[in-house]
Coordinates of C-alpha atoms and ligand atoms in Angstrom, one line a residue:
M158 CA 27.2 -3.2 -17.8
D159 CA 29.2 0.0 -17.5
C160 CA 33.0 0.3 -17.3
L161 CA 33.0 3.0 -14.6
K162 CA 30.6 1.0 -12.4
I163 CA 32.9 -2.0 -12.7
I164 CA 35.9 0.1 -11.8
E165 CA 34.0 1.4 -8.8
K166 CA 33.2 -2.1 -7.8
L167 CA 36.8 -3.2 -8.1
Q168 CA 37.8 -0.2 -6.0
K169 CA 35.4 -1.0 -3.2
E170 CA 35.2 -4.8 -3.2
E171 CA 38.6 -5.6 -4.5
T172 CA 37.1 -8.1 -6.9
A173 CA 34.4 -8.5 -9.6
D174 CA 32.8 -11.3 -11.5
R175 CA 34.5 -12.9 -14.5
E176 CA 31.9 -11.4 -16.9
E177 CA 32.4 -8.0 -15.4
I178 CA 36.2 -8.0 -15.7
L179 CA 35.9 -9.4 -19.3
F180 CA 33.5 -6.7 -20.2
L181 CA 35.7 -4.0 -18.7
L182 CA 38.8 -5.1 -20.6
E183 CA 36.8 -5.4 -23.8
N184 CA 35.1 -2.1 -23.6
L185 CA 37.6 0.4 -22.2
D186 CA 38.0 3.6 -24.3
G187 CA 40.4 6.5 -23.8
E188 CA 38.5 8.0 -20.9
T189 CA 37.6 4.9 -19.0
E190 CA 41.1 3.6 -19.4
Q191 CA 42.4 6.7 -17.8
A192 CA 39.9 6.3 -15.0
L193 CA 41.1 2.7 -14.4
H194 CA 44.7 3.6 -14.3
R195 CA 44.0 6.5 -12.0
A196 CA 42.0 4.4 -9.6
A197 CA 44.8 1.8 -9.5
A198 CA 47.6 4.4 -8.9
E199 CA 45.5 5.9 -6.2
K200 CA 45.0 2.4 -4.6
S201 CA 48.8 2.0 -4.7
R202 CA 49.5 5.4 -3.2
E203 CA 47.1 4.8 -0.3
R204 CA 49.3 2.0 0.8
F205 CA 52.8 2.8 -0.5
G206 CA 52.7 6.6 -0.9
N207 CA 55.0 7.7 -3.8
R208 CA 57.6 5.1 -2.8
I209 CA 59.0 2.7 -5.3
Y210 CA 60.9 -0.4 -4.1
L211 CA 64.1 -1.4 -5.7
R212 CA 65.3 -5.0 -6.5
G213 CA 68.6 -5.8 -8.0
L214 CA 68.4 -8.5 -10.6
I215 CA 71.3 -10.8 -10.9
E216 CA 71.0 -13.2 -13.8
F217 CA 73.5 -15.8 -12.7
T218 CA 73.1 -18.6 -15.1
N219 CA 71.4 -19.0 -18.5
Y220 CA 71.8 -22.8 -18.6
C221 CA 68.3 -24.4 -18.5
K222 CA 67.1 -27.9 -18.6
N223 CA 63.6 -26.9 -19.8
N224 CA 62.4 -26.1 -23.3
C225 CA 59.6 -23.6 -22.9
F226 CA 58.6 -22.8 -26.5
Y227 CA 58.7 -19.0 -26.0
C228 CA 62.0 -18.6 -24.2
G229 CA 65.3 -17.6 -25.7
I230 CA 67.4 -19.5 -23.1
R231 CA 65.5 -22.8 -23.5
K232 CA 67.7 -25.9 -23.6
G233 CA 67.1 -26.5 -27.3
N234 CA 68.5 -23.1 -28.4
R235 CA 71.9 -23.9 -29.8
N236 CA 72.6 -20.3 -30.5
A237 CA 72.5 -19.2 -26.9
Q238 CA 76.0 -18.7 -25.5
R239 CA 75.8 -20.3 -22.1
Y240 CA 77.4 -18.9 -18.9
R241 CA 77.4 -19.3 -15.2
L242 CA 78.6 -16.8 -12.6
E243 CA 80.9 -17.9 -9.9
S244 CA 79.8 -17.3 -6.3
E245 CA 82.4 -14.6 -6.1
D246 CA 81.0 -12.8 -9.1
I247 CA 77.5 -13.0 -7.6
L248 CA 78.8 -11.5 -4.3
A249 CA 80.6 -8.8 -6.2
C250 CA 77.3 -7.8 -7.9
C251 CA 75.7 -7.6 -4.4
R252 CA 78.5 -5.4 -3.1
M253 CA 78.1 -3.1 -6.1
G254 CA 74.4 -3.1 -5.6
Y255 CA 74.6 -2.5 -1.8
G256 CA 76.6 0.6 -2.5
L257 CA 73.9 1.8 -4.9
G258 CA 71.2 1.4 -2.3
Y259 CA 69.8 -2.0 -3.1
R260 CA 68.5 -4.0 -0.2
T261 CA 67.0 -6.9 -2.2
F262 CA 69.0 -9.2 -4.4
V263 CA 67.1 -11.3 -6.9
L264 CA 69.0 -14.3 -8.1
Q265 CA 67.4 -15.4 -11.3
G266 CA 68.5 -18.2 -13.6
G267 CA 67.4 -21.0 -15.9
E268 CA 66.8 -24.4 -14.3
D269 CA 70.4 -25.2 -14.1
P270 CA 71.2 -28.6 -12.4
W271 CA 74.8 -27.4 -11.7
F272 CA 73.3 -25.3 -8.9
T273 CA 72.6 -28.1 -6.6
D274 CA 71.1 -27.4 -3.2
E275 CA 74.6 -27.6 -1.7
R276 CA 75.9 -24.9 -4.0
M277 CA 72.8 -22.8 -4.0
T278 CA 72.4 -22.8 -0.2
A279 CA 76.1 -21.8 0.2
I280 CA 75.5 -18.8 -2.1
V281 CA 72.4 -17.7 -0.2
R282 CA 74.3 -18.1 3.2
A283 CA 77.2 -16.1 1.9
I284 CA 75.0 -13.2 0.8
K285 CA 73.0 -13.2 4.0
R286 CA 76.3 -13.3 6.1
E287 CA 77.7 -10.3 4.3
F288 CA 74.4 -8.4 3.9
P289 CA 72.2 -9.4 6.9
D290 CA 70.0 -6.3 6.3
C291 CA 69.1 -7.4 2.8
A292 CA 66.4 -9.7 1.4
V293 CA 67.3 -12.5 -1.0
T294 CA 64.8 -13.4 -3.6
L295 CA 65.2 -16.6 -5.7
S296 CA 63.9 -17.2 -9.1
L297 CA 65.2 -20.6 -10.1
G298 CA 62.1 -22.3 -11.4
E299 CA 60.7 -25.7 -10.3
R300 CA 62.5 -27.6 -7.6
S301 CA 61.5 -30.2 -5.0
R302 CA 59.9 -29.3 -1.7
E303 CA 63.1 -30.4 0.1
S304 CA 65.1 -28.1 -2.1
Y305 CA 62.8 -25.1 -1.5
Q306 CA 62.9 -25.8 2.2
A307 CA 66.7 -26.1 2.3
L308 CA 67.0 -22.7 0.5
F309 CA 64.6 -21.1 2.9
D310 CA 66.5 -22.5 5.9
A311 CA 69.7 -21.1 4.4
G312 CA 68.0 -17.6 4.6
A313 CA 66.2 -17.0 1.3
D314 CA 63.2 -14.7 1.9
R315 CA 61.3 -14.7 -1.3
Y316 CA 60.7 -16.8 -4.4
L317 CA 59.4 -15.8 -7.8
L318 CA 57.8 -18.4 -10.0
R319 CA 55.4 -17.2 -12.7
E320 CA 52.8 -19.8 -13.4
E321 CA 52.5 -18.3 -17.0
T322 CA 49.0 -19.6 -17.3
S323 CA 46.7 -21.8 -15.1
T324 CA 44.6 -22.8 -18.2
K325 CA 45.7 -26.3 -19.2
E326 CA 45.2 -26.0 -23.0
H327 CA 47.2 -22.7 -23.0
Y328 CA 49.9 -24.2 -20.8
E329 CA 50.3 -27.0 -23.4
M330 CA 50.8 -24.5 -26.2
L331 CA 53.7 -22.9 -24.4
H332 CA 55.5 -25.9 -22.9
P333 CA 56.6 -29.4 -24.0
K334 CA 54.9 -32.4 -22.7
T335 CA 57.7 -33.1 -20.3
M336 CA 56.5 -30.1 -18.2
S337 CA 53.5 -30.2 -16.0
M338 CA 51.2 -27.3 -15.1
E339 CA 50.0 -29.2 -12.0
Y340 CA 53.5 -29.5 -10.7
R341 CA 54.2 -25.8 -11.3
L342 CA 51.0 -24.8 -9.5
Q343 CA 51.9 -27.2 -6.7
C344 CA 55.4 -25.5 -6.4
L345 CA 53.6 -22.2 -5.8
E346 CA 51.6 -23.7 -3.0
T347 CA 54.7 -25.3 -1.5
L348 CA 56.6 -22.1 -1.5
K349 CA 53.9 -20.3 0.3
E350 CA 53.5 -23.1 2.8
I351 CA 57.2 -23.0 3.6
G352 CA 56.9 -19.3 4.4
Y353 CA 58.5 -17.6 1.4
Q354 CA 57.0 -14.3 0.3
T355 CA 55.9 -15.8 -3.0
G356 CA 55.5 -14.2 -6.4
C357 CA 53.6 -15.5 -9.4
G358 CA 52.6 -14.0 -12.7
F359 CA 52.2 -14.4 -16.4
M360 CA 53.0 -13.1 -19.9
V361 CA 50.4 -11.0 -21.7
G362 CA 49.6 -12.0 -25.2
S363 CA 51.7 -15.2 -25.3
P364 CA 50.9 -17.5 -28.2
G365 CA 47.4 -19.0 -28.0
W366 CA 46.2 -16.4 -25.6
K367 CA 42.6 -15.4 -25.1
L368 CA 41.2 -12.6 -23.1
E369 CA 39.1 -15.1 -21.1
Y370 CA 42.3 -16.9 -20.1
L371 CA 43.8 -13.6 -18.8
V372 CA 40.7 -12.9 -16.8
D373 CA 40.9 -16.4 -15.3
E374 CA 44.5 -15.7 -14.5
L375 CA 43.5 -12.6 -12.5
L376 CA 40.9 -14.7 -10.6
F377 CA 43.4 -17.5 -10.0
I378 CA 45.9 -14.9 -8.6
K379 CA 43.3 -13.4 -6.4
K380 CA 42.5 -16.8 -5.0
F381 CA 46.1 -17.9 -4.6
G382 CA 46.9 -14.8 -2.6
P383 CA 50.6 -14.1 -3.6
H384 CA 52.8 -11.5 -2.1
M385 CA 54.2 -10.4 -5.5
V386 CA 52.9 -10.5 -9.0
G387 CA 55.0 -10.0 -12.1
I388 CA 53.4 -9.5 -15.5
G389 CA 54.8 -8.4 -18.8
P390 CA 54.0 -8.6 -22.5
F391 CA 55.2 -11.7 -24.4
I392 CA 58.0 -10.6 -26.8
P393 CA 59.1 -13.1 -29.5
H394 CA 62.7 -14.4 -29.6
R395 CA 64.2 -15.1 -33.0
D396 CA 65.5 -18.6 -32.1
T397 CA 62.1 -20.0 -31.0
K398 CA 59.2 -21.4 -32.9
Y399 CA 57.2 -18.4 -31.9
A400 CA 59.7 -16.0 -33.6
K401 CA 57.0 -14.7 -36.0
E402 CA 54.2 -14.3 -33.4
P403 CA 53.2 -10.7 -32.5
H404 CA 54.3 -9.3 -29.2
G405 CA 51.7 -8.8 -26.4
S406 CA 49.9 -5.5 -26.3
L407 CA 51.3 -2.8 -24.0
A408 CA 47.9 -1.2 -23.5
L409 CA 46.4 -4.6 -22.4
T410 CA 49.4 -5.2 -20.1
L411 CA 48.9 -1.8 -18.4
N412 CA 45.2 -2.4 -18.0
L413 CA 45.9 -5.8 -16.4
V414 CA 48.4 -4.2 -14.0
A415 CA 45.7 -1.8 -13.0
V416 CA 43.0 -4.5 -12.4
L417 CA 45.6 -6.6 -10.5
R418 CA 46.3 -3.6 -8.3
L419 CA 42.7 -3.0 -7.6
M420 CA 42.1 -6.7 -6.8
N421 CA 45.3 -7.1 -4.7
P422 CA 46.0 -3.7 -2.9
K423 CA 48.9 -5.1 -0.8
V424 CA 50.9 -7.0 -3.4
L425 CA 54.2 -5.8 -4.8
I426 CA 54.0 -5.4 -8.6
P427 CA 57.1 -4.7 -10.7
A428 CA 57.1 -2.4 -13.7
T429 CA 58.9 -5.1 -15.7
T430 CA 61.8 -5.0 -18.2
A431 CA 59.5 -6.4 -20.9
V432 CA 57.2 -3.4 -20.5
G433 CA 60.2 -1.1 -20.8
T434 CA 61.3 -3.0 -23.9
L435 CA 58.1 -2.3 -25.8
D436 CA 58.0 1.4 -24.9
P437 CA 60.8 3.6 -23.6
R438 CA 58.3 5.0 -21.0
G439 CA 56.6 1.7 -20.4
R440 CA 57.9 1.4 -16.8
E441 CA 56.7 4.8 -15.9
K442 CA 53.3 4.0 -17.4
A443 CA 53.1 0.8 -15.4
V444 CA 53.8 2.7 -12.2
L445 CA 51.0 5.1 -13.2
A446 CA 48.8 2.0 -13.6
G447 CA 49.5 0.7 -10.1
A448 CA 53.0 -1.0 -10.2
N449 CA 55.3 -0.1 -7.2
V450 CA 58.6 -2.0 -7.8
V451 CA 61.4 -1.6 -10.3
M452 CA 64.0 -4.4 -10.9
P453 CA 67.1 -2.9 -12.6
N454 CA 69.7 -5.2 -13.9
L455 CA 72.7 -5.8 -11.6
S456 CA 74.3 -8.5 -13.7
P457 CA 77.8 -7.9 -14.9
A458 CA 77.7 -6.1 -18.2
S459 CA 79.7 -8.9 -19.8
V460 CA 76.9 -11.4 -19.5
R461 CA 73.8 -9.3 -20.0
K462 CA 73.5 -9.9 -23.8
K463 CA 73.5 -13.6 -23.1
Y464 CA 70.5 -13.6 -20.8
M465 CA 68.1 -12.9 -23.8
L466 CA 64.7 -14.3 -22.9
Y467 CA 63.3 -12.3 -25.8
D468 CA 64.6 -10.0 -28.6
N469 CA 65.7 -6.4 -28.0
K470 CA 65.7 -6.7 -24.2
I471 CA 66.8 -3.3 -22.8
C472 CA 69.7 -2.5 -20.5
T473 CA 72.0 -5.1 -21.9
G474 CA 74.7 -2.7 -22.6
D475 CA 74.5 -0.7 -19.4
E476 CA 76.4 -0.8 -16.2
A477 CA 74.6 -1.3 -12.8
A478 CA 75.1 2.3 -11.8
E479 CA 73.6 3.5 -15.1
C480 CA 70.4 1.5 -14.6
R481 CA 70.1 2.6 -11.1
R482 CA 70.4 6.3 -12.0
C483 CA 68.2 5.9 -15.1
L484 CA 65.3 4.4 -13.0
E485 CA 65.8 7.1 -10.4
N486 CA 65.3 9.8 -13.0
R487 CA 62.4 8.0 -14.6
M488 CA 60.5 7.7 -11.3
R489 CA 61.2 11.3 -10.3
S490 CA 59.8 12.5 -13.7
I491 CA 56.4 11.1 -12.7
G492 CA 56.6 12.2 -9.0
Y493 CA 57.7 8.9 -7.5
E494 CA 60.8 8.2 -5.4
I495 CA 63.0 5.1 -5.3
V496 CA 63.6 4.1 -1.7
T497 CA 66.4 2.2 0.0
D498 CA 64.3 -0.3 1.9
R499 CA 63.8 -4.1 1.7
G500 CA 60.2 -3.4 0.8
D501 CA 58.8 -6.6 2.3
Y502 CA 55.2 -7.6 1.9
R503 CA 53.1 -6.4 4.9
D504 CA 49.7 -7.6 5.8
Ligands
LIG166 N1 58.7 -12.7 -23.7 C1 58.4 -12.2 -22.5 N2 58.7 -12.7 -21.3 C2 59.3 -13.9 -21.3 N3 59.7 -14.7 -20.3 C3 60.3 -15.8 -20.8 N4 60.3 -15.7 -22.2 C4 59.7 -14.5 -22.5 C5 59.4 -13.9 -23.7 N5 59.7 -14.4 -24.9 C6 59.3 -14.4 -18.9 C7 58.6 -15.6 -18.3 C8 59.5 -16.1 -17.2 C9 60.3 -14.8 -16.9 C10 61.5 -15.0 -16.2 O1 60.5 -14.2 -18.2 O2 57.3 -15.2 -17.8 O3 58.8 -16.5 -16.1
LIG167 FE1 64.0 -22.1 -19.0 FE2 62.1 -20.9 -20.3 S1 63.3 -22.5 -21.0 S2 62.7 -20.7 -18.3

């Protein structure tokens, strides 16, 4: 086998065999890695040009009923200072964001039972009423089909739910027995069936990881056919049992972004905050490996430090306008442009 041949195959056929992808990821050197990133960025430019889509992330609650072992806002973390934004605060974030050119608002939170369907649908309706030209993306974890349907009927356009891993033994290393991988994967199917633009994804280098699992994840994603895929390195959080684990590799994350792009030319792939946390130019590097979305923080500065999924998260001291400007400059520095556009998935 030969890395350049496999890259060529990915470019042409948009897939490759498990063994080939594994070989590629194991055998890349400086030169072939560059070739991989270049091929992925080229694939992205064919479809999206030099346009980068913008999503405003509103972290509206850090209450969570789950206890994922890796996560800083898991229920069991007594040190987390909990907060919930009021509807009016969320709307104020959207107003600020709209003025800065955002046309997608991502409402992300822990699995917080306070946000019943009644409360959540009211918030979605209020945003869509005031900003009918904007997309609303939800990232609220696992809910029932009825709940997903009600939120969709209220006007939500998209939903992000990372599967984290679709390998059972790995899933069990990351989650308590009360959580079920089967239900999570079923949620993803349900979201797609209902008609959401659906996003999945995973952490790179999370405790217990193996390269084989990551290759299987790429193949799972190809088969699932999402509209969006978010990946980022695992970063330890001091108040978790994985505090002492090493963070995921940036290089591997970028290589996986590139292979994902070659396998899924149409999907929207964010240059994630976790990538930016490991390397000050991580997000630029992700774009140059095939990412085409940035998701700056729109949360009120007063709560940002409380939404700590992992240690040293960036942008926790900045104001919305600063993040927006910062990303604009970063993208310009590598020849890309942030656009004011909903940036929907198109077939
Ligand atoms: N390191 C990196 N990413 C994390 N996430 C949660 N905890 C961590 C961590 N310690 C990611 C998960 C989740 C998303 C919102 O944040 O993949 O789906
Ligand atoms: Fe809630 Fe991890 S504990 S998402």
